Amino acid sequence: MRHIISPTDLNLSELNELLSLAEDIIRDPEKYSDACRKKKLATLFYEPSTRTRLSFESAMLNLGGSILGFSSADSSSSTKGESVADTIRVISSYADICAMRHPKEGAPYVASLHSSIPVINAGDGGHNHPTQTFTDLLTIKNLKGRFDNLTVGFCGDLKFGRTVHSLIGALSRYTNIKFILISPEELKVPDYIKEEVLLQNNIPFEEERCLVSAIPKLDILYMTRVQKERFFNEADYIRLKDTYILNSKKMALAKEDMLVLHPLPRVNEIAVEVDDDPRAVYFKQAEYGVYVRMALILLLLREAEGRKTC
Ligand code: CP
């Protein structure tokens, strides 16, 4: 059974197939409106979400399928002590595919070991968020037109930001990519990503404290929120939360074709005045999330169906 736990679970050829399918869905959504008839998607969300859960559900409904699930741990039997392994065994007989978000790193991977339906990681703690990465890649492909020869700046909470960890891994597979990692000392990219992804693949990167110094060099600026829910100490969160605020004055220093991405939700890190700048594409990015998840559901269900009939 094929599961998607990390963005690199798809090789480059499979990733191209996913993005091409998402683009075909954008061109002709009607063609896919019945593609998952009688199929069910379970959304098992042990952590809050707006975009990921609702775009998964919208994706399955757009494909003519049905949805079931829960949107918080409190409304599931995990509050009675049920393990993820037992939950997924049961859900495997209720649904054809599932998307799981969990505060513990590795929980969707554990689920995949006990599942007889495809499991998609919809975000696990501060670790990975592969479907956000596929969304980010579709955004970059459509609005920037290339993955190679890019200087990409990640700004904000690079320690706990799982979308950052996943996108660094995915973009590191392309040619002539350079990263500028903009964060306070306390929120730097974890060492395991620097060692196992960047250094091992000879990807050039700089660590920078100042957004103003970095912004003129960037083709893409990926802003992130400081992840309040992952802090042990509220005083640290309050001290760090407004370290970076992107505003029109800073945007004036950027290239005319730089794109600003953000996985959302936004708190204070992008001033609302930036929303009208044509380089600010984060709401378009959220829209792409539905199409890429439609494509992923289709590919995984086709593969699972193929296995059954073989
Ligand atoms: N980008 C993202 O994961 O948003 P949600 O937390 O709202 O799903």
PDB file of C-alpha atoms in Angstrom, residues 53-210:
ATOM      1  CA  ARG A  53      -8.722  19.617   6.279  1.00  0.00           C
ATOM      2  CA  LEU A  54     -11.228  21.664   4.328  1.00  0.00           C
ATOM      3  CA  SER A  55      -9.226  21.535   1.086  1.00  0.00           C
ATOM      4  CA  PHE A  56      -8.944  17.731   1.439  1.00  0.00           C
ATOM      5  CA  GLU A  57     -12.691  17.537   1.977  1.00  0.00           C
ATOM      6  CA  SER A  58     -13.411  19.943  -0.868  1.00  0.00           C
ATOM      7  CA  ALA A  59     -11.063  17.915  -3.101  1.00  0.00           C
ATOM      8  CA  MET A  60     -12.894  14.639  -2.426  1.00  0.00           C
ATOM      9  CA  LEU A  61     -16.318  16.245  -2.880  1.00  0.00           C
ATOM     10  CA  ASN A  62     -15.130  17.789  -6.188  1.00  0.00           C
ATOM     11  CA  LEU A  63     -14.166  14.272  -7.295  1.00  0.00           C
ATOM     12  CA  GLY A  64     -17.686  12.972  -6.572  1.00  0.00           C
ATOM     13  CA  GLY A  65     -16.625  11.052  -3.442  1.00  0.00           C
ATOM     14  CA  SER A  66     -17.740  11.284   0.197  1.00  0.00           C
ATOM     15  CA  ILE A  67     -16.045  12.362   3.411  1.00  0.00           C
ATOM     16  CA  LEU A  68     -16.079  11.373   7.063  1.00  0.00           C
ATOM     17  CA  GLY A  69     -13.829  12.082  10.002  1.00  0.00           C
ATOM     18  CA  PHE A  70     -13.117  14.185  13.043  1.00  0.00           C
ATOM     19  CA  SER A  71     -11.596  17.645  13.391  1.00  0.00           C
ATOM     20  CA  SER A  72     -10.124  17.433  16.904  1.00  0.00           C
ATOM     21  CA  ALA A  73      -8.664  14.787  19.174  1.00  0.00           C
ATOM     22  CA  ASP A  74     -11.344  15.720  21.735  1.00  0.00           C
ATOM     23  CA  SER A  75     -14.105  14.376  19.524  1.00  0.00           C
ATOM     24  CA  SER A  76     -12.345  11.046  18.887  1.00  0.00           C
ATOM     25  CA  SER A  77     -11.739   7.992  21.078  1.00  0.00           C
ATOM     26  CA  SER A  78      -8.091   9.005  21.496  1.00  0.00           C
ATOM     27  CA  THR A  79      -9.395  10.823  24.607  1.00  0.00           C
ATOM     28  CA  LYS A  80     -10.298   7.359  25.964  1.00  0.00           C
ATOM     29  CA  GLY A  81      -6.754   6.166  25.284  1.00  0.00           C
ATOM     30  CA  GLU A  82      -7.125   4.537  21.846  1.00  0.00           C
ATOM     31  CA  SER A  83      -3.842   4.277  19.927  1.00  0.00           C
ATOM     32  CA  VAL A  84      -3.300   5.579  16.405  1.00  0.00           C
ATOM     33  CA  ALA A  85      -2.571   1.975  15.357  1.00  0.00           C
ATOM     34  CA  ASP A  86      -5.969   0.729  16.561  1.00  0.00           C
ATOM     35  CA  THR A  87      -7.787   3.755  15.138  1.00  0.00           C
ATOM     36  CA  ILE A  88      -6.383   3.264  11.641  1.00  0.00           C
ATOM     37  CA  ARG A  89      -7.188  -0.479  11.660  1.00  0.00           C
ATOM     38  CA  VAL A  90     -10.816   0.438  12.244  1.00  0.00           C
ATOM     39  CA  ILE A  91     -10.875   3.366   9.794  1.00  0.00           C
ATOM     40  CA  SER A  92      -9.429   1.056   7.107  1.00  0.00           C
ATOM     41  CA  SER A  93     -12.796  -0.701   7.037  1.00  0.00           C
ATOM     42  CA  TYR A  94     -14.789   2.573   6.937  1.00  0.00           C
ATOM     43  CA  ALA A  95     -12.945   4.531   4.213  1.00  0.00           C
ATOM     44  CA  ASP A  96     -10.807   4.074   1.084  1.00  0.00           C
ATOM     45  CA  ILE A  97      -8.125   6.671   1.872  1.00  0.00           C
ATOM     46  CA  CYS A  98      -7.250   8.853   4.844  1.00  0.00           C
ATOM     47  CA  ALA A  99      -5.517  12.147   5.645  1.00  0.00           C
ATOM     48  CA  MET A 100      -4.109  12.399   9.182  1.00  0.00           C
ATOM     49  CA  ARG A 101      -2.835  15.414  11.111  1.00  0.00           C
ATOM     50  CA  HIS A 102      -1.273  14.764  14.501  1.00  0.00           C
ATOM     51  CA  PRO A 103       0.764  16.828  17.006  1.00  0.00           C
ATOM     52  CA  LYS A 104       3.281  13.960  17.437  1.00  0.00           C
ATOM     53  CA  GLU A 105       6.054  13.611  14.871  1.00  0.00           C
ATOM     54  CA  GLY A 106       5.817  10.202  13.211  1.00  0.00           C
ATOM     55  CA  ALA A 107       2.162   9.461  14.107  1.00  0.00           C
ATOM     56  CA  PRO A 108       1.024   9.212  10.437  1.00  0.00           C
ATOM     57  CA  TYR A 109       4.005   6.935   9.771  1.00  0.00           C
ATOM     58  CA  VAL A 110       2.913   4.654  12.641  1.00  0.00           C
ATOM     59  CA  ALA A 111      -0.610   4.702  11.206  1.00  0.00           C
ATOM     60  CA  SER A 112       0.721   3.691   7.773  1.00  0.00           C
ATOM     61  CA  LEU A 113       2.315   0.569   9.302  1.00  0.00           C
ATOM     62  CA  HIS A 114      -1.103  -0.641  10.470  1.00  0.00           C
ATOM     63  CA  SER A 115      -3.275   0.564   7.585  1.00  0.00           C
ATOM     64  CA  SER A 116      -4.772  -1.240   4.636  1.00  0.00           C
ATOM     65  CA  ILE A 117      -5.752   2.071   2.966  1.00  0.00           C
ATOM     66  CA  PRO A 118      -3.408   4.872   1.766  1.00  0.00           C
ATOM     67  CA  VAL A 119      -2.419   7.245   4.608  1.00  0.00           C
ATOM     68  CA  ILE A 120      -1.521  10.839   3.753  1.00  0.00           C
ATOM     69  CA  ASN A 121       0.399  12.859   6.328  1.00  0.00           C
ATOM     70  CA  ALA A 122      -1.519  16.125   6.702  1.00  0.00           C
ATOM     71  CA  GLY A 123       1.109  17.537   9.110  1.00  0.00           C
ATOM     72  CA  ASP A 124       2.912  15.780  11.987  1.00  0.00           C
ATOM     73  CA  GLY A 125       4.154  18.039  14.780  1.00  0.00           C
ATOM     74  CA  GLY A 126       7.145  20.132  13.723  1.00  0.00           C
ATOM     75  CA  HIS A 127       8.272  17.462  11.253  1.00  0.00           C
ATOM     76  CA  ASN A 128       6.670  17.337   7.782  1.00  0.00           C
ATOM     77  CA  HIS A 129       3.681  18.586   5.784  1.00  0.00           C
ATOM     78  CA  PRO A 130       3.967  16.964   2.349  1.00  0.00           C
ATOM     79  CA  THR A 131       0.662  18.125   0.849  1.00  0.00           C
ATOM     80  CA  GLN A 132       1.518  21.732   1.736  1.00  0.00           C
ATOM     81  CA  THR A 133       4.781  21.186  -0.132  1.00  0.00           C
ATOM     82  CA  PHE A 134       2.956  19.848  -3.207  1.00  0.00           C
ATOM     83  CA  THR A 135       0.753  22.963  -2.975  1.00  0.00           C
ATOM     84  CA  ASP A 136       3.845  25.195  -2.745  1.00  0.00           C
ATOM     85  CA  LEU A 137       5.428  23.455  -5.739  1.00  0.00           C
ATOM     86  CA  LEU A 138       2.280  23.846  -7.850  1.00  0.00           C
ATOM     87  CA  THR A 139       2.271  27.549  -6.920  1.00  0.00           C
ATOM     88  CA  ILE A 140       5.931  27.980  -7.878  1.00  0.00           C
ATOM     89  CA  LYS A 141       5.485  26.010 -11.134  1.00  0.00           C
ATOM     90  CA  ASN A 142       2.467  28.055 -12.215  1.00  0.00           C
ATOM     91  CA  LEU A 143       3.521  31.503 -11.044  1.00  0.00           C
ATOM     92  CA  LYS A 144       7.315  31.356 -11.357  1.00  0.00           C
ATOM     93  CA  GLY A 145       7.565  28.867 -14.213  1.00  0.00           C
ATOM     94  CA  ARG A 146      10.595  26.955 -12.954  1.00  0.00           C
ATOM     95  CA  PHE A 147      12.119  25.048 -10.030  1.00  0.00           C
ATOM     96  CA  ASP A 148      15.759  25.395 -11.093  1.00  0.00           C
ATOM     97  CA  ASN A 149      18.020  28.461 -10.647  1.00  0.00           C
ATOM     98  CA  LEU A 150      16.129  29.946  -7.696  1.00  0.00           C
ATOM     99  CA  THR A 151      17.268  31.714  -4.545  1.00  0.00           C
ATOM    100  CA  VAL A 152      14.626  30.905  -1.950  1.00  0.00           C
ATOM    101  CA  GLY A 153      14.410  32.720   1.390  1.00  0.00           C
ATOM    102  CA  PHE A 154      12.626  31.100   4.322  1.00  0.00           C
ATOM    103  CA  CYS A 155      11.778  33.600   7.055  1.00  0.00           C
ATOM    104  CA  GLY A 156      10.430  33.219  10.589  1.00  0.00           C
ATOM    105  CA  ASP A 157      10.083  30.047  12.619  1.00  0.00           C
ATOM    106  CA  LEU A 158      12.405  27.665  10.792  1.00  0.00           C
ATOM    107  CA  LYS A 159      12.746  25.401  13.838  1.00  0.00           C
ATOM    108  CA  PHE A 160       9.142  24.300  14.293  1.00  0.00           C
ATOM    109  CA  GLY A 161       7.810  25.174  10.810  1.00  0.00           C
ATOM    110  CA  ARG A 162       7.097  21.774   9.242  1.00  0.00           C
ATOM    111  CA  THR A 163       6.184  23.390   5.909  1.00  0.00           C
ATOM    112  CA  VAL A 164       9.735  24.796   5.769  1.00  0.00           C
ATOM    113  CA  HIS A 165      11.334  21.419   6.506  1.00  0.00           C
ATOM    114  CA  SER A 166       9.286  19.695   3.813  1.00  0.00           C
ATOM    115  CA  LEU A 167       9.836  22.356   1.139  1.00  0.00           C
ATOM    116  CA  ILE A 168      13.604  22.486   1.736  1.00  0.00           C
ATOM    117  CA  GLY A 169      13.691  18.701   1.176  1.00  0.00           C
ATOM    118  CA  ALA A 170      11.621  18.898  -2.000  1.00  0.00           C
ATOM    119  CA  LEU A 171      13.441  21.881  -3.585  1.00  0.00           C
ATOM    120  CA  SER A 172      16.851  20.386  -2.798  1.00  0.00           C
ATOM    121  CA  ARG A 173      16.260  17.895  -5.627  1.00  0.00           C
ATOM    122  CA  TYR A 174      16.439  20.652  -8.273  1.00  0.00           C
ATOM    123  CA  THR A 175      19.442  22.291  -9.955  1.00  0.00           C
ATOM    124  CA  ASN A 176      21.175  25.480  -8.828  1.00  0.00           C
ATOM    125  CA  ILE A 177      18.937  26.102  -5.835  1.00  0.00           C
ATOM    126  CA  LYS A 178      20.213  28.340  -3.058  1.00  0.00           C
ATOM    127  CA  PHE A 179      18.562  28.931   0.319  1.00  0.00           C
ATOM    128  CA  ILE A 180      18.753  31.951   2.611  1.00  0.00           C
ATOM    129  CA  LEU A 181      17.472  30.924   6.040  1.00  0.00           C
ATOM    130  CA  ILE A 182      16.275  34.032   7.885  1.00  0.00           C
ATOM    131  CA  SER A 183      15.470  33.519  11.564  1.00  0.00           C
ATOM    132  CA  PRO A 184      16.390  34.508  15.090  1.00  0.00           C
ATOM    133  CA  GLU A 185      19.025  32.300  16.749  1.00  0.00           C
ATOM    134  CA  GLU A 186      16.379  30.375  18.738  1.00  0.00           C
ATOM    135  CA  LEU A 187      14.336  29.449  15.642  1.00  0.00           C
ATOM    136  CA  LYS A 188      17.028  28.276  13.228  1.00  0.00           C
ATOM    137  CA  VAL A 189      16.531  25.273  10.914  1.00  0.00           C
ATOM    138  CA  PRO A 190      17.242  22.063  12.900  1.00  0.00           C
ATOM    139  CA  ASP A 191      20.726  20.597  12.536  1.00  0.00           C
ATOM    140  CA  TYR A 192      19.415  17.326  11.104  1.00  0.00           C
ATOM    141  CA  ILE A 193      18.032  19.200   8.059  1.00  0.00           C
ATOM    142  CA  LYS A 194      21.290  21.097   7.560  1.00  0.00           C
ATOM    143  CA  GLU A 195      23.326  17.901   7.828  1.00  0.00           C
ATOM    144  CA  GLU A 196      21.116  15.314   6.115  1.00  0.00           C
ATOM    145  CA  VAL A 197      19.590  17.491   3.397  1.00  0.00           C
ATOM    146  CA  LEU A 198      21.664  20.610   2.710  1.00  0.00           C
ATOM    147  CA  LEU A 199      25.257  19.560   3.433  1.00  0.00           C
ATOM    148  CA  GLN A 200      24.811  16.018   2.139  1.00  0.00           C
ATOM    149  CA  ASN A 201      23.479  17.305  -1.209  1.00  0.00           C
ATOM    150  CA  ASN A 202      25.941  20.231  -1.437  1.00  0.00           C
ATOM    151  CA  ILE A 203      23.085  22.761  -1.479  1.00  0.00           C
ATOM    152  CA  PRO A 204      24.420  26.288  -0.837  1.00  0.00           C
ATOM    153  CA  PHE A 205      22.730  28.068   2.069  1.00  0.00           C
ATOM    154  CA  GLU A 206      23.271  31.096   4.288  1.00  0.00           C
ATOM    155  CA  GLU A 207      21.846  31.720   7.737  1.00  0.00           C
ATOM    156  CA  GLU A 208      20.801  35.329   8.170  1.00  0.00           C
ATOM    157  CA  ARG A 209      19.226  37.314  11.002  1.00  0.00           C
ATOM    158  CA  CYS A 210      18.005  40.268   8.942  1.00  0.00           C
TER     159      CYS A 210
END
